[in-house]
């Protein structure tokens, strides 16, 4: 089967500093890929290249058969199919929770408002926040904010979800509620790419784990294999620090 | 020192007309200035330096030279070049609008750049265009932050409009000078003018406080 | 860092000293003063050739005239360019400056606030228009756009003709701007002192301007020295002014500045 995401020879520089070197990855539909690695390893940059929040200098990214590097590709259309969840939630503070969720379906997908509202309410129920529809984000806890952010991304009915350290900014007691929503999502068959430090999540939910360091993918494999018997010294070193 | 209230009473009707002129010119100029300023502010944020520099130059010229001289250039240079003769009403609107646009541009730029880049990224990641991200996400938040700065700019503009007396625009200071010439007295005309400006700017700042609480 | 700061401070101080020296520009010229009395006089030196700054020195007809008067009276004096508004307020108070000499016309309205010396200069206002204009007299200006320097007698005269609240009467900060307005087409005429108009027409032959005298509507007016109300200087200096006008010294200065004989008889009988 064709991979839904196909990355070939991807290189990314910030100025003269190369942050991604020759990245090659295939991700298949319904697969959950977890990216781990020390901070500064380029894993977030890699994720942000997948919806062109970062522009790579060379290489190829093909999503559902469409090249992101092709100048004729309308990147906005790709982004409607690729949801993203940020470390800092990035909810829109001037809008209520339900407005946060409805905005893109109405403005981008051109849904009628009542359809978007229906969808938003469904998603709020799914993330367990039906009672928060009319409040502003400032009154939410970190965990609640991140669950709203996930609902907001899902409202566009994306085919792929990107998670950029979704629990790193959370107090420890709130990590669980966010991971629970993500696990549900994985069970429902969502294609997910997750950058995280939550090794438990990687082991439990991940179909495949990529270990990145200094801009290269050092090792990849099934969780039990990578965590159980890593084949690279650097992977072993990293895991010994975080586990 | 004697203070001749009777002279002020005599001049009150024209001071009132001058006040209306000042208010009118200030309101129109802040409106035109902010529309121009929005464009110039965006220009200054253009991704390529070559597109930025004309806007950069504009802002620096109007912020870095005296309004006094700008008024003279507009009155005796710009307006006659396009209109054939001088026209004090055009000078008033155009000089103040162009000047105010430079300050507004910086207020817009600062306001927009003060918004967390994550807001824009979140909007783009949902498939919104750059324009939609600006319109629905960045501007509404930025404008709220700009209100106090715009209020200040408006108050400064009201006071700066007094420089239009230079080209005989019939505003408050102009009538104050007229009164001074008739009687060769300083305090009656100037303190009257000061009081009028104070009432204007004080009411304005009260109004702005109210707006700030509302938005 | 420390040295740089110190250097900057002294540079700053030097700048201030320079600018202050520029502002001051006192003319201490009461050389043969015997009485030990002294007076501080204010002027607005922006009205050539009557009084103006030649870089940092005050010059002009008024300046030479006041020198002659003070020599005659034996009074020590300084004359300082304070600008118009400062001159007015401080002379009205009378504490820092006891007199103002700055081509100030004598009018009844102004006499409510100030005392004046006897008249020392006769002037009249003149209309300046572009060649081919249909304006022939002051009354033709009623429905035109007229530029004047604000706070001058030209302003007062035109206010009487056109109405003080008529916005077609454009009052500018200086005659220089009023003249620009005429050239730029924003006004049909300028009204100003005859000396100013003649000087401008002479210096700008390319602009094709003509001066119109209207003795009927623009009568003679007289400049006086400005004193605070109730000043004792008026009694002390009026005789010296009279002597200077009578003894030929006045005519000498007048010719030097304007190249013609003054009408001293008219001046002396004017009050």
XYZ file of C-alpha atoms in Angstrom:
729
model
C 0.000 0.000 0.000
C 1.128 3.560 -0.771
C 2.359 5.453 2.295
C 0.177 8.459 3.217
C 3.333 10.448 4.044
C 6.490 9.950 2.064
C 9.634 11.885 3.035
C 12.783 11.643 0.894
C 16.243 13.144 1.411
C 14.897 16.017 3.472
C 17.432 18.727 4.424
C 16.698 21.782 6.519
C 19.026 24.608 7.560
C 18.621 27.531 9.948
C 21.165 29.873 8.417
C 24.337 27.811 8.118
C 23.269 25.367 10.754
C 21.901 22.107 9.381
C 19.074 20.899 11.601
C 17.800 18.016 9.452
C 20.080 15.818 7.386
C 18.796 13.428 4.748
C 15.584 12.359 6.468
C 13.777 9.435 4.821
C 10.497 8.192 6.302
C 7.355 6.455 5.060
C 4.248 6.659 7.195
C 1.230 4.556 6.357
C -2.435 5.240 6.868
C -3.626 4.506 10.420
C -0.078 4.198 11.639
C 1.002 5.892 14.910
C 4.632 6.999 14.641
C 6.321 8.356 17.749
C 9.445 10.504 17.383
C 11.784 10.620 20.367
C 15.179 12.148 20.947
C 17.032 14.715 23.039
C 15.994 18.369 22.788
C 17.580 20.081 19.817
C 17.676 16.833 17.873
C 15.448 18.304 15.133
C 12.353 16.229 15.890
C 10.012 19.222 16.224
C 11.480 20.792 13.102
C 10.883 17.552 11.231
C 7.249 17.543 12.362
C 6.773 21.188 11.389
C 8.126 20.445 7.905
C 5.249 18.022 7.372
C 2.749 20.932 7.109
C 5.344 23.431 5.917
C 5.353 25.581 9.051
C 9.056 25.185 8.356
C 10.233 25.327 4.755
C 12.891 22.694 3.995
C 15.742 23.621 1.663
C 15.809 20.369 -0.273
C 14.280 16.938 -0.475
C 10.749 15.800 -1.065
C 7.626 15.501 1.065
C 4.659 13.786 -0.533
C 1.359 13.640 1.331
C -1.408 11.555 -0.235
C 0.418 11.703 -3.542
C 0.810 15.484 -3.560
C 4.274 17.018 -3.353
C 4.625 19.779 -0.777
C 7.765 21.023 -2.473
C 5.924 21.625 -5.744
C 5.378 25.375 -6.185
C 1.919 24.729 -7.648
C 0.665 22.881 -4.599
C -1.783 24.893 -2.545
C -0.387 24.382 0.921
C -3.641 25.535 2.553
C -5.426 22.550 0.995
C -2.811 20.158 2.386
C -3.094 21.735 5.823
C -6.848 21.144 5.941
C -6.040 17.429 5.825
C -3.198 17.593 8.362
C -4.177 18.674 11.865
C -1.587 19.929 14.319
C -1.461 20.124 18.107
C 1.145 22.416 19.674
C 3.093 22.268 22.900
C 1.675 25.663 23.941
C -1.917 24.806 22.802
C -2.146 28.103 20.833
C -5.864 28.456 21.451
C -7.293 31.763 20.231
C -7.760 33.751 23.448
C -10.268 36.243 22.005
C -12.725 33.495 21.073
C -14.767 31.102 23.192
C -13.993 27.398 23.201
C -16.714 26.578 20.703
C -15.717 29.507 18.468
C -12.136 28.189 18.517
C -13.392 24.884 17.202
C -15.935 26.240 14.691
C -13.783 28.938 13.105
C -11.805 26.876 10.603
C -14.677 24.605 9.463
C -16.799 27.691 8.773
C -14.081 29.856 7.197
C -12.022 27.218 5.426
C -14.387 24.326 4.766
C -17.286 26.773 4.289
C -19.592 24.701 6.451
C -22.831 26.314 7.580
C -22.574 27.502 11.179
C -25.056 24.972 12.592
C -23.212 22.050 11.029
C -19.935 23.336 12.477
C -21.559 23.846 15.877
C -22.958 20.303 15.811
C -19.529 18.933 15.026
C -17.876 21.091 17.696
C -20.298 19.905 20.363
C -19.689 16.273 19.387
C -15.945 16.788 19.661
C -16.246 18.570 23.006
C -18.192 15.609 24.304
C -15.529 13.289 22.957
C -12.757 15.150 24.838
C -14.989 15.448 27.917
C -15.479 19.214 27.918
C -19.120 19.699 26.926
C -19.650 22.103 29.816
C -16.858 24.441 28.618
C -18.290 25.351 25.205
C -19.046 28.975 26.006
C -16.045 29.882 28.169
C -12.872 31.632 27.040
C -9.601 29.669 26.973
C -8.123 31.750 29.804
C -10.416 29.985 32.281
C -9.253 26.500 31.253
C -6.520 24.418 32.876
C -3.572 23.294 30.748
C -4.995 19.829 30.274
C -8.392 21.198 29.295
C -6.771 23.659 26.886
C -4.875 20.903 25.131
C -7.996 18.758 24.808
C -9.803 21.755 23.227
C -6.826 22.202 20.881
C -7.138 18.559 19.822
C -10.878 19.015 19.265
C -10.162 22.139 17.221
C -7.783 20.219 14.950
C -10.195 17.296 14.629
C -13.061 19.603 13.601
C -11.449 19.893 10.180
C -11.763 16.096 9.874
C -8.087 15.689 9.006
C -6.581 12.472 7.721
C -3.361 12.976 9.643
C -2.680 14.468 13.077
C 0.676 15.923 14.088
C 1.410 16.285 17.803
C 4.332 18.507 18.789
C 5.207 17.650 22.399
C 1.552 17.910 23.405
C 2.126 17.197 27.093
C 5.448 18.980 27.706
C 3.849 22.192 28.953
C 1.437 20.430 31.276
C 1.522 19.887 35.028
C 2.146 16.157 35.640
C -1.367 15.495 36.941
C -2.856 16.707 33.649
C -0.722 14.629 31.300
C -2.964 11.597 31.684
C -6.173 13.233 30.462
C -4.497 14.426 27.254
C -2.790 11.082 26.576
C -6.144 9.350 27.096
C -7.712 11.428 24.314
C -4.759 10.636 22.053
C -5.032 6.925 22.777
C -8.741 6.999 21.846
C -7.793 8.685 18.620
C -5.165 6.060 17.848
C -7.659 3.270 18.532
C -10.082 4.857 16.063
C -7.439 4.503 13.368
C -6.148 8.093 13.026
C -2.778 8.435 11.325
C -0.609 10.160 13.927
C 2.926 11.512 14.129
C 3.764 12.307 17.733
C 6.857 14.067 19.024
C 6.992 13.356 22.742
C 9.042 12.582 25.817
C 6.311 10.240 27.117
C 8.059 6.898 26.683
C 5.111 5.066 28.216
C 2.842 6.410 25.514
C 5.363 5.538 22.814
C 5.616 1.997 24.052
C 1.900 1.489 24.537
C 0.367 3.282 21.556
C 3.154 3.618 18.997
C 3.256 1.308 16.010
C 6.747 2.532 15.275
C 9.306 4.679 17.105
C 11.901 6.927 15.459
C 14.929 7.977 17.467
C 16.456 11.231 16.236
C 19.665 12.903 17.265
C 21.525 15.861 15.718
C 19.175 16.062 12.773
C 19.354 12.439 11.652
C 17.157 9.426 12.254
C 19.542 7.193 14.171
C 17.270 4.211 14.548
C 13.678 3.185 13.988
C 11.612 0.158 14.829
C 8.704 -1.301 16.703
C 8.524 -0.030 20.295
C 9.349 -3.361 21.934
C 12.382 -3.727 19.693
C 13.685 -0.155 20.047
C 13.087 0.045 23.772
C 13.987 -3.595 24.473
C 17.086 -4.084 22.411
C 18.241 -0.885 20.721
C 20.866 -1.585 18.118
C 22.713 1.750 18.397
C 24.927 2.894 21.226
C 23.439 6.437 21.050
C 19.912 5.098 21.352
C 20.934 3.048 24.385
C 22.556 6.074 25.968
C 19.495 8.237 25.436
C 17.103 5.582 26.724
C 19.204 4.979 29.811
C 18.759 8.649 30.696
C 15.018 8.908 30.136
C 13.713 5.532 31.265
C -1.840 91.197 36.940
C -5.170 92.063 35.401
C -6.872 89.407 33.358
C -9.370 90.616 30.754
C -12.222 88.109 30.701
C -14.227 90.550 28.597
C -11.765 90.077 25.712
C -12.172 86.301 25.915
C -15.949 86.593 25.893
C -15.657 88.786 22.817
C -13.571 86.102 21.048
C -15.544 83.094 22.270
C -17.620 82.569 19.089
C -14.540 82.335 16.856
C -12.735 80.152 19.375
C -15.717 77.836 19.166
C -15.440 77.679 15.385
C -11.727 77.065 15.702
C -12.466 74.223 18.099
C -14.823 72.607 15.601
C -12.165 72.913 12.915
C -9.572 71.317 15.189
C -11.895 68.455 16.079
C -12.878 67.892 12.453
C -9.332 67.893 11.138
C -8.119 65.623 13.936
C -10.847 63.020 13.452
C -10.527 62.880 9.666
C -6.725 62.760 9.894
C -6.607 59.964 12.457
C -9.001 57.934 10.272
C -7.101 58.472 7.015
C -3.843 58.123 8.938
C -4.759 54.752 10.395
C -5.897 53.322 7.059
C -2.667 54.508 5.404
C -0.750 53.415 8.481
C -2.117 49.879 8.278
C -0.850 49.597 4.713
C 2.511 51.118 5.560
C 2.803 48.927 8.658
C 2.243 45.807 6.529
C 4.709 47.140 3.983
C 7.324 47.449 6.669
C 6.739 43.804 7.627
C 7.228 42.576 4.058
C 9.420 39.487 3.922
C 11.916 40.972 1.442
C 14.099 43.912 2.463
C 13.749 45.559 -0.938
C 9.975 45.934 -0.430
C 10.432 47.102 3.141
C 12.727 50.033 2.589
C 10.305 52.540 0.994
C 7.993 52.089 3.955
C 10.919 52.227 6.311
C 11.966 55.501 4.668
C 8.444 56.921 4.857
C 8.126 56.179 8.549
C 11.536 57.572 9.356
C 10.995 60.716 7.325
C 7.704 61.602 8.955
C 8.801 60.651 12.447
C 12.241 62.175 12.092
C 11.421 65.624 10.726
C 9.417 68.388 12.398
C 5.705 68.456 11.586
C 6.239 72.213 11.280
C 8.380 71.676 8.183
C 6.127 68.909 6.843
C 3.183 71.318 6.923
C 5.166 73.885 4.931
C 6.235 71.273 2.376
C 2.681 70.020 1.924
C 1.238 73.523 1.769
C 3.736 75.151 -0.566
C 5.061 72.098 -2.411
C 2.723 69.116 -2.564
C -0.681 70.793 -2.858
C 0.310 73.430 -5.475
C 2.017 70.675 -7.493
C -1.217 68.690 -7.798
C -3.932 71.288 -7.290
C -2.405 74.399 -8.846
C -2.705 76.681 -5.849
C -2.450 76.331 -2.112
C -5.479 75.113 -0.237
C -5.457 75.291 3.501
C -8.132 72.653 4.070
C -6.248 70.114 1.946
C -3.002 70.997 3.679
C -4.616 70.426 7.056
C -5.976 66.979 6.218
C -3.065 65.777 4.152
C -0.201 66.985 6.353
C -1.736 65.565 9.517
C -2.847 62.317 7.829
C 0.577 61.653 6.337
C 2.257 62.385 9.648
C -0.208 60.330 11.624
C 0.139 57.439 9.148
C 3.814 57.088 10.049
C 3.060 56.800 13.746
C 0.034 54.556 13.129
C 2.162 52.263 10.976
C 4.538 51.714 13.868
C 1.637 51.141 16.256
C 0.171 48.538 13.883
C 3.504 46.857 13.329
C 4.289 46.718 17.038
C 0.768 45.496 17.804
C 0.848 42.764 15.181
C 4.344 41.624 16.074
C 3.399 41.493 19.745
C 1.042 38.584 19.016
C 2.604 35.181 19.756
C 3.723 33.572 16.451
C 2.001 30.412 17.707
C -1.344 32.078 17.047
C -0.523 32.470 13.387
C 0.894 28.956 13.160
C -2.232 27.517 14.740
C -4.411 29.376 12.240
C -2.279 28.277 9.271
C -2.188 24.683 10.506
C -5.997 24.691 10.334
C -5.785 25.515 6.634
C -6.472 29.231 6.916
C -4.852 31.552 4.383
C -2.406 34.208 5.578
C -5.130 36.792 5.087
C -7.662 34.765 7.122
C -5.103 34.292 9.894
C -4.515 38.036 9.928
C -8.181 38.963 9.826
C -9.662 36.433 12.250
C -6.802 35.707 14.619
C -4.030 38.312 14.657
C -5.759 41.642 14.004
C -8.564 41.229 16.550
C -6.015 40.529 19.268
C -3.531 43.136 18.048
C -6.108 45.914 17.757
C -7.083 45.408 21.354
C -3.471 45.967 22.332
C -3.201 48.984 20.039
C -6.100 50.918 21.544
C -4.060 52.715 24.230
C -1.293 53.619 21.780
C -3.846 54.872 19.276
C -5.470 56.918 21.989
C -2.139 58.571 22.698
C -1.557 59.170 19.013
C -4.972 60.814 18.708
C -4.288 63.099 21.665
C -0.900 64.049 20.239
C -2.556 64.718 16.888
C -5.135 67.052 18.428
C -2.354 69.057 20.024
C -0.111 68.934 16.957
C -2.923 70.306 14.798
C -2.125 73.647 16.463
C 0.895 73.861 14.148
C -1.523 74.352 11.263
C -1.792 77.971 12.418
C 1.475 78.302 10.530
C -0.414 78.244 7.223
C -3.426 80.138 8.553
C -5.744 77.177 9.046
C -8.609 78.586 11.101
C -8.095 76.320 14.097
C -7.811 77.157 17.797
C -4.260 78.499 17.774
C -4.958 80.637 14.731
C -7.715 82.501 16.544
C -5.562 82.749 19.588
C -2.883 84.472 17.492
C -5.507 86.752 15.999
C -6.626 87.803 19.451
C -3.046 88.352 20.517
C -2.504 90.675 17.545
C -5.511 92.795 18.298
C -4.673 93.497 21.919
C -0.986 92.548 22.180
C -1.906 90.461 25.205
C -0.484 87.000 25.771
C -2.282 85.245 28.575
C -5.884 85.766 27.572
C -5.554 84.125 24.133
C -3.012 81.445 25.065
C -4.627 80.325 28.300
C -7.978 80.169 26.538
C -6.431 77.999 23.840
C -4.748 75.818 26.451
C -8.025 75.357 28.302
C -9.821 74.329 25.112
C -7.095 71.811 24.230
C -7.160 70.491 27.756
C -10.932 69.986 27.691
C -10.614 68.238 24.313
C -7.783 65.912 25.263
C -9.135 65.206 28.731
C -12.545 64.202 27.369
C -10.766 62.143 24.756
C -8.696 60.252 27.302
C -11.835 59.562 29.342
C -13.546 58.259 26.227
C -10.544 56.081 25.426
C -10.493 54.634 28.927
C -14.100 53.684 28.392
C -13.329 52.066 25.032
C -10.357 50.207 26.487
C -12.595 48.680 29.130
C -15.149 47.730 26.487
C -12.933 45.952 23.953
C 33.402 53.705 29.172
C 34.152 56.190 31.942
C 36.216 58.393 29.684
C 33.647 58.194 26.897
C 30.934 59.315 29.267
C 32.976 62.221 30.562
C 33.780 63.282 27.049
C 30.118 63.132 26.076
C 29.209 65.242 29.080
C 31.688 67.979 28.228
C 30.589 67.920 24.595
C 27.022 68.320 25.771
C 27.976 71.189 28.048
C 29.843 72.879 25.220
C 26.773 72.546 22.987
C 24.605 74.207 25.585
C 27.080 77.033 26.124
C 27.156 77.669 22.392
C 23.398 77.751 22.015
C 22.957 79.937 25.065
C 25.487 82.396 23.671
C 23.461 82.420 20.467
C 20.221 83.257 22.291
C 21.626 85.998 24.485
C 23.178 88.383 22.008
C 23.036 91.461 24.162
C 24.260 94.685 22.708
C 26.000 96.658 25.408
C 26.429 99.986 23.750
C 25.567 102.644 26.298
C 29.199 103.785 26.295
C 29.040 107.339 27.555
C 26.260 106.774 30.060
C 26.849 109.049 33.017
C 23.877 108.670 35.291
C 24.404 105.004 36.195
C 20.770 104.302 35.371
C 20.200 101.321 33.130
C 17.329 99.769 31.224
C 16.798 96.349 29.687
C 15.009 96.421 26.359
C 13.395 93.493 24.585
C 12.895 93.101 20.849
C 11.636 90.500 18.370
C 14.436 90.549 15.850
C 12.580 88.947 12.959
C 11.424 91.996 11.014
C 14.119 93.176 8.663
C 15.142 95.893 8.084
C 13.619 97.270 11.290
C 15.156 94.691 13.608
C 16.705 91.371 12.711
C 19.519 89.030 13.614
C 22.694 89.067 11.553
C 23.770 85.619 12.752
C 24.067 86.388 16.481
C 23.951 90.194 16.484
C 20.803 92.315 16.632
C 20.744 94.915 13.879
C 18.305 97.251 12.199
C 16.859 100.734 12.108
C 15.212 100.398 15.513
C 18.463 99.216 17.054
C 20.476 102.175 15.742
C 17.689 104.560 16.712
C 17.501 103.287 20.292
C 21.280 103.565 20.567
C 21.095 107.249 19.622
C 18.288 107.821 22.119
C 20.157 106.150 24.966
C 23.323 108.085 24.217
C 21.307 111.282 24.245
C 19.643 110.370 27.553
C 22.842 109.031 29.077
C 21.231 105.754 30.041
C 22.986 102.407 29.985
C 20.975 99.761 28.155
C 20.975 96.286 26.801
C 18.761 95.099 23.979
C 17.926 91.401 23.746
C 16.159 89.346 21.110
C 13.477 87.706 23.239
C 10.954 86.964 20.523
C 7.564 88.590 20.234
C 5.538 86.811 22.908
C 8.223 87.016 25.576
C 8.686 90.685 24.815
C 4.979 91.325 25.285
C 4.589 89.436 28.564
C 7.766 90.713 30.137
C 7.197 94.327 29.153
C 3.636 94.094 30.431
C 5.068 92.941 33.791
C 7.974 95.384 33.659
C 10.232 93.443 35.989
C 12.835 91.888 33.691
C 12.471 94.135 30.652
C 11.327 97.688 31.113
C 10.770 98.480 27.436
C 10.158 96.875 24.067
C 11.357 98.230 20.731
C 10.112 96.187 17.821
C 8.194 98.235 15.251
C 5.183 98.180 17.521
C 2.366 100.273 16.096
C 0.442 102.514 18.453
C -3.284 101.617 18.622
C -5.998 102.538 21.090
C -6.771 98.887 21.878
C -3.168 98.242 22.784
C -3.002 101.384 24.908
C -5.414 99.669 27.308
C -2.549 97.393 28.262
C 0.660 99.334 27.579
C 2.101 102.838 27.668
C 3.812 104.095 24.516
C 6.570 106.633 23.919
C 5.923 109.514 21.560
C 5.810 108.217 17.961
C 9.268 107.613 16.511
C 8.491 106.145 13.113
C 5.833 106.698 10.497
C 4.696 103.782 8.452
C 1.823 102.825 6.267
C 0.562 99.519 5.007
C 0.755 98.656 1.371
C -1.060 96.114 -0.774
C 0.995 93.783 -2.913
C -0.617 91.881 -5.793
C 0.486 90.060 -8.908
C 0.667 92.084 -12.106
C -2.693 92.276 -13.877
C -4.747 91.907 -10.731
C -8.083 93.758 -10.633
C -7.384 94.960 -7.107
C -6.888 98.704 -7.057
C -7.638 99.747 -3.489
C -8.058 98.375 0.002
C -11.820 98.110 -0.367
C -11.379 95.797 -3.371
C -9.901 93.301 -0.919
C -13.195 92.794 0.901
C -14.150 89.621 -0.992
C -10.649 88.421 -1.805
C -8.261 86.116 -0.045
C -5.696 88.237 1.748
C -2.513 87.106 3.475
C -1.013 89.096 6.323
C 1.344 88.567 9.203
C -0.814 88.002 12.244
C -0.611 90.448 15.132
C 0.417 93.351 12.884
C -1.492 96.482 12.003
C -2.015 95.023 8.530
C -3.956 92.306 10.335
C -5.936 94.899 12.317
C -6.725 97.006 9.243
C -7.813 94.027 7.195
C -9.817 92.652 10.110
C -11.753 95.924 10.113
C -12.374 95.725 6.369
C -13.050 91.972 6.052
C -14.297 91.089 9.534
C -12.145 89.667 12.283
C -13.652 86.183 11.921
C -13.364 86.042 8.129
C -11.256 83.005 7.235
C -10.386 84.517 3.845
C -8.118 86.729 5.889
C -5.157 84.399 6.354
C -2.932 85.343 9.226
C 0.541 83.848 9.074
C 3.349 83.638 11.539
C 5.536 85.913 9.473
C 5.452 88.048 6.350
C 7.789 85.550 4.719
C 5.077 82.864 4.801
C 2.377 85.341 3.743
C 4.447 86.277 0.689
C 4.927 82.593 -0.163
C 1.175 82.122 -0.006
C 0.696 84.875 -2.584
C 3.287 83.326 -4.883
C 1.772 79.857 -4.513
C -1.626 81.196 -5.547
C -3.292 80.721 -2.185
C -3.957 84.444 -1.727
C -4.927 87.336 -3.999
C -2.956 89.927 -2.076
C -0.561 90.533 0.770
C -0.870 93.548 3.032
C 2.254 94.564 4.930
C 4.392 97.501 5.934
C 5.522 99.624 3.023
C 9.179 98.954 3.820
C 8.635 95.185 3.658
C 6.610 95.310 0.422
C 9.062 97.617 -1.374
C 12.009 95.532 -0.247
C 10.349 92.322 -1.454
C 9.331 93.701 -4.861
C 12.843 95.062 -5.359
C 14.464 91.742 -4.451
C 12.107 89.530 -6.519
C 11.648 91.206 -9.904
C 10.906 87.856 -11.599
C 7.703 87.335 -9.684
C 6.015 90.306 -11.356
C 4.525 91.926 -8.308
C 3.153 95.418 -7.836
C 2.602 97.484 -4.718
C -0.529 99.596 -4.233
C -0.649 102.512 -1.820
C -4.083 103.476 -0.508
C -3.613 106.518 1.722
C -7.360 106.841 2.168
C -7.991 103.488 3.799
C -4.524 102.748 5.075
C -3.638 105.927 6.932
C -0.287 106.594 8.479
C 0.486 104.726 11.612
C 3.236 105.266 14.095
C 5.600 103.062 15.958
C 6.278 103.686 19.608
C 8.499 102.264 22.314
C 6.461 99.884 24.468
C 6.436 100.403 28.262
C 4.521 98.815 31.113
C 1.474 100.778 32.270
C 2.584 103.671 34.506
C 6.270 103.335 33.649
C 8.522 106.218 34.700
C 10.781 105.550 31.699
C 8.342 107.290 29.368
C 8.921 110.653 31.076
C 12.680 110.058 31.152
C 13.126 108.996 27.532
C 10.511 110.952 25.570
C 12.639 114.168 25.640
C 15.664 112.274 24.316
C 13.572 110.765 21.505
C 12.358 114.248 20.628
C 15.908 115.618 20.613
C 17.221 112.814 18.399
C 14.436 113.440 15.891
C 15.003 117.205 15.955
C 18.798 117.353 15.884
C 19.291 115.472 12.612
C 20.606 112.271 14.125
C 17.304 110.537 13.286
C 17.457 111.616 9.629
C 21.024 110.329 9.450
C 20.022 106.860 10.644
C 16.891 106.874 8.472
C 18.864 107.639 5.334
C 21.354 104.970 6.171
C 18.627 102.319 6.275
C 16.048 103.550 3.764
C 18.042 105.807 1.467
C 15.640 108.737 1.731
C 14.740 111.706 3.948
C 12.224 111.117 6.712
C 9.254 113.400 7.319
C 10.357 114.443 10.794
C 7.931 117.356 10.963
C 5.017 114.991 10.406
C 6.381 112.620 13.021
C 6.738 115.343 15.663
C 3.214 116.625 15.107
C 1.701 113.164 15.041
C 0.769 112.543 18.641
